[in-house]
Short mmCIF file of C-alpha atoms in Angstrom, two decimals:
data_model
loop_
_atom_site.label_atom_id
_atom_site.label_comp_id
_atom_site.label_asym_id
_atom_site.label_seq_id
_atom_site.Cartn_x
_atom_site.Cartn_y
_atom_site.Cartn_z
CA MET A 175 34.90 47.94 -12.12
CA ARG A 176 31.77 47.38 -13.68
CA HIS A 177 31.53 43.89 -12.38
CA ALA A 178 32.00 45.04 -8.97
CA TYR A 179 28.37 45.82 -8.99
CA LEU A 180 26.96 42.71 -10.01
CA PRO A 181 25.37 40.54 -7.19
CA LEU A 182 27.92 38.11 -5.54
CA ALA A 183 26.25 35.13 -7.56
CA LEU A 184 27.03 36.90 -10.91
CA LEU A 185 29.99 39.29 -10.23
CA ALA A 186 31.15 40.30 -13.64
CA LEU A 187 30.32 40.67 -17.21
CA LEU A 188 31.62 43.09 -19.49
CA PRO A 189 33.47 44.66 -22.39
CA PHE A 190 32.81 44.33 -26.84
CA HIS A 191 33.66 44.77 -30.76
CA ALA A 192 31.83 45.26 -34.07
CA ALA A 193 32.13 45.48 -37.86
CA ALA A 194 33.66 48.47 -39.65
CA GLY A 195 31.31 51.43 -40.93
CA THR A 196 28.50 50.47 -38.43
CA PRO A 197 26.78 52.62 -35.94
CA LEU A 198 28.17 49.97 -33.45
CA GLU A 199 31.52 50.52 -34.23
CA ASP A 200 31.33 54.31 -34.28
CA ALA A 201 29.87 54.00 -30.91
CA LEU A 202 32.87 51.57 -29.66
CA ALA A 203 35.41 53.86 -31.30
CA ALA A 204 34.02 57.15 -29.17
CA ARG A 205 36.38 58.81 -27.09
CA ALA A 206 37.24 56.67 -24.13
CA ASP A 207 39.20 59.04 -21.94
CA GLY A 208 37.90 61.56 -19.36
CA PRO A 209 38.04 62.67 -15.80
CA LEU A 210 37.77 60.31 -12.95
CA TYR A 211 34.01 60.71 -11.22
CA MET A 212 33.09 60.22 -7.49
CA PHE A 213 29.62 58.50 -7.74
CA ASP A 214 26.93 56.77 -5.55
CA VAL A 215 25.72 53.46 -5.87
CA ILE A 216 22.22 52.16 -4.62
CA ILE A 217 21.51 48.62 -4.19
CA GLN A 218 18.12 47.12 -3.57
CA ASN A 219 17.08 43.43 -3.38
CA SER A 220 15.07 41.24 -1.08
CA ASP A 221 17.56 41.56 1.56
CA THR A 222 19.28 44.77 0.93
CA ASP A 223 18.73 48.63 0.73
CA ALA A 224 21.92 50.34 0.72
CA MET A 225 24.02 53.33 -0.86
CA LEU A 226 27.59 53.34 -1.26
CA ARG A 227 29.97 56.04 -2.21
CA VAL A 228 32.80 55.41 -4.55
CA ASP A 229 35.93 57.64 -4.83
CA PRO A 230 38.34 56.02 -7.12
CA SER A 231 41.04 58.75 -6.58
CA ARG A 232 41.58 57.20 -3.11
CA PRO A 233 44.17 54.41 -2.78
CA GLU A 234 43.04 50.94 -3.61
CA GLY A 235 40.90 49.26 -0.75
CA GLU A 236 40.04 52.75 0.54
CA ARG A 237 37.62 53.91 -2.29
CA LEU A 238 34.30 52.53 -0.93
CA THR A 239 32.36 54.29 1.66
CA VAL A 240 28.92 52.68 2.89
CA ILE A 241 26.60 55.52 3.52
CA SER A 242 23.73 53.26 4.61
CA PRO A 243 22.91 50.95 6.34
CA PRO A 244 24.90 51.46 9.44
CA GLU A 245 27.50 48.75 10.21
CA LYS A 246 25.58 47.37 13.00
CA ASP A 247 22.75 46.28 10.68
CA TRP A 248 25.12 44.55 7.95
CA THR A 249 24.20 40.98 7.06
CA ASP A 250 27.22 38.52 6.13
CA ASP A 251 26.06 38.70 2.46
CA PHE A 252 26.20 42.45 2.62
CA ARG A 253 29.62 42.39 4.29
CA LYS A 254 30.86 40.07 1.32
CA LEU A 255 29.54 42.30 -1.14
CA VAL A 256 31.06 45.38 0.32
CA ASP A 257 34.42 43.58 0.51
CA LYS A 258 34.20 42.55 -3.02
CA MET A 259 33.47 45.75 -4.27
CA ASP A 260 36.15 47.46 -2.12
CA ALA A 261 38.77 45.34 -3.72
CA ASP A 262 37.46 45.57 -7.45
CA THR A 263 36.55 49.13 -7.54
CA ASP A 264 38.65 51.27 -9.84
CA GLY A 265 35.82 53.98 -11.13
CA ASP A 266 35.35 52.33 -14.46
CA ILE A 267 31.62 52.57 -15.06
CA TRP A 268 31.65 53.48 -18.90
CA CYS A 269 29.41 51.69 -21.22
CA GLN A 270 32.01 51.70 -24.09
CA GLY A 271 33.77 49.05 -22.14
CA PHE A 272 31.19 46.70 -23.33
CA GLY A 273 33.26 45.99 -26.40
CA GLU A 274 34.98 42.77 -25.96
CA ASN A 275 31.93 40.64 -25.71
CA ILE A 276 30.30 41.78 -28.80
CA PRO A 277 31.38 39.67 -31.76
CA ASP A 278 32.06 40.89 -35.32
CA ASP A 279 29.09 39.12 -36.47
CA ALA A 280 26.61 41.25 -34.29
CA ALA A 281 23.22 41.85 -36.63
CA LEU A 282 21.53 45.04 -36.84
CA VAL A 283 17.99 44.29 -36.22
CA SER A 284 16.23 47.78 -36.02
CA GLU A 285 17.28 51.31 -36.62
CA THR A 286 15.62 54.78 -36.04
CA PRO A 287 17.02 58.17 -36.97
CA THR A 288 18.86 58.31 -33.90
CA THR A 289 19.53 54.61 -32.59
CA ALA A 290 20.52 51.36 -33.97
CA THR A 291 19.95 48.10 -32.36
CA TYR A 292 21.99 44.96 -32.68
CA THR A 293 21.80 41.28 -31.59
CA PHE A 294 24.80 39.27 -30.77
CA LYS A 295 26.06 35.94 -29.07
CA PRO A 296 28.00 37.14 -26.24
CA GLN A 297 31.73 35.97 -26.27
CA LYS A 298 34.34 35.90 -23.37
CA GLY A 299 36.66 38.96 -23.18
CA ALA A 300 40.43 39.22 -22.97
CA LYS A 301 40.46 38.51 -19.11
CA PRO A 302 38.67 36.00 -16.99
CA ASP A 303 35.11 36.99 -16.22
CA ASP A 304 32.68 35.41 -13.59
CA LEU A 305 30.03 35.11 -16.31
CA ASP A 306 32.54 33.52 -19.04
CA ASP A 307 30.76 30.16 -18.25
CA ILE A 308 27.29 30.99 -19.00
CA TYR A 309 27.71 33.27 -22.21
CA LYS A 310 27.06 30.37 -24.20
CA TYR A 311 23.54 30.17 -22.92
CA LEU A 312 22.68 33.87 -23.40
CA THR A 313 21.68 36.20 -26.19
CA GLY A 314 22.52 39.83 -26.30
CA LYS A 315 21.08 42.97 -27.55
CA VAL A 316 22.77 46.28 -27.71
CA VAL A 317 21.32 49.69 -28.60
CA VAL A 318 23.42 52.58 -29.61
CA ALA A 319 23.22 56.27 -30.15
CA LYS A 320 24.17 57.44 -33.94
CA ASP A 321 24.19 61.27 -33.65
CA ASP A 322 26.73 61.20 -30.73
CA PRO A 323 27.88 57.73 -30.94
CA ALA A 324 27.73 55.87 -27.57
CA ILE A 325 26.23 52.60 -26.11
CA LEU A 326 22.76 53.66 -24.50
CA SER A 327 21.98 50.06 -23.15
CA VAL A 328 23.05 46.23 -23.24
CA GLU A 329 20.73 43.28 -22.30
CA MET A 330 21.73 39.70 -22.07
CA VAL A 331 18.99 36.94 -21.42
CA SER A 332 18.73 33.35 -21.54
CA GLU A 333 16.24 31.96 -24.26
CA LYS A 334 15.75 28.44 -22.42
CA PRO A 335 16.57 26.78 -19.28
CA PHE A 336 20.36 25.95 -18.69
CA ARG A 337 22.37 24.31 -15.93
CA PRO A 338 25.55 26.35 -14.99
CA LEU A 339 26.21 23.42 -12.26
CA PRO A 340 25.10 19.66 -12.18
CA VAL A 341 23.16 20.95 -9.13
CA ALA A 342 21.78 24.00 -10.28
CA LYS A 343 19.02 24.73 -13.06
CA ILE A 344 18.41 28.53 -14.23
CA LYS A 345 15.10 28.73 -15.81
CA THR A 346 15.12 32.41 -16.61
CA PHE A 347 18.04 34.83 -16.61
CA LYS A 348 17.91 38.53 -17.57
CA LEU A 349 20.51 41.11 -17.19
CA ASN A 350 20.09 44.75 -18.33
CA PHE A 351 22.43 47.99 -18.33
CA ASP A 352 20.98 51.21 -18.90
CA CYS A 353 23.46 54.05 -19.67
CA SER A 354 23.33 57.77 -19.20
CA ARG A 355 25.47 60.73 -20.28
CA ALA A 356 27.99 61.74 -18.02
CA PRO A 357 28.96 65.64 -17.77
CA ASP A 358 31.86 64.95 -20.33
CA GLY A 359 29.55 63.31 -22.81
CA ARG A 360 30.55 59.77 -22.44
CA THR A 361 27.73 57.05 -21.33
CA HIS A 362 28.20 55.37 -17.89
CA ILE A 363 26.24 52.70 -16.47
CA ALA A 364 23.15 54.04 -14.64
CA ARG A 365 21.04 51.19 -13.91
CA ILE A 366 21.69 47.57 -13.42
CA ASN A 367 18.67 45.04 -13.37
CA VAL A 368 19.15 41.42 -12.85
CA ASP A 369 16.48 38.80 -12.50
CA ILE A 370 17.09 35.19 -11.98
CA ASN A 371 14.61 32.24 -11.44
CA GLY A 372 15.72 28.63 -10.97
CA SER A 373 16.49 25.91 -8.52
CA ALA A 374 19.57 24.82 -6.58
CA MET A 375 20.03 21.58 -4.27
CA MET A 376 16.35 20.76 -5.11
CA LYS A 377 14.93 24.04 -3.93
CA ASP A 378 13.38 26.88 -6.06
CA PHE A 379 14.66 30.35 -5.89
CA SER A 380 13.96 33.78 -7.49
CA GLU A 381 16.15 36.57 -7.29
CA SER A 382 15.94 40.26 -8.50
CA GLU A 383 18.51 43.05 -7.72
CA ARG A 384 18.45 46.60 -8.78
CA GLN A 385 21.63 49.11 -8.74
CA THR A 386 21.62 52.65 -9.77
CA ILE A 387 24.89 54.48 -10.16
CA THR A 388 23.99 58.31 -9.47
CA ASN A 389 25.46 61.60 -8.46
CA LEU A 390 28.59 61.74 -10.74
CA LYS A 391 30.90 64.55 -9.56
CA PRO A 392 34.05 65.13 -11.34
CA LEU A 393 37.19 64.77 -8.99
CA PRO A 394 39.58 67.79 -8.89
CA ASP A 395 42.94 67.32 -10.41
CA SER A 396 41.96 64.02 -12.06
CA GLY A 397 42.29 65.68 -15.62
CA MET A 398 41.89 63.94 -18.82
CA GLY A 399 43.20 60.81 -20.19
CA THR A 400 41.85 58.77 -17.33
CA LYS A 401 38.92 56.52 -16.78
#
């Protein structure tokens, strides 16, 4: 469900793998299973200031509740976002899922007593992803915890302008995922920051969006062995 929280223009991006014996591999090999959580998502951009509640224990298509704004104030774009998120939401907000996009040659670039930072060229995952066509233009960075292995943050940026379509040019692209510990110790996506600057159809644009995942509450009877 991680990709459900990206803006409509990006919608998606996830999963990673590393080399044996590294802090990155330890982070990706950490326990993945745990209870399901209900949580809130705050979305903020130039057109939207909204809060949504996700309950992945409910039937598909009924897991998303819009807390604000009231439906009478919904824009067409916001309604499309709600519909997309409602269709995609499954409760998977876990940062360990970033595995498939990190190749085996991820390079260690810095290290502290508690963290290790790697750079990598993002690769496509096993399943089609909405960002598959632009991974080749991006450079990634991942920070992992060493003492209690887990992914702490992921960043993907464009190093130079690129054209995802003949009629569109992206001058700068930056996508950040910051992770926090859930009550069971796994790290979950806590903040998503997206900044895009470019032009399309001969018009310049600049877009920023901030999303926050908060207020995690374990769902009764969800047990272990779930995501």
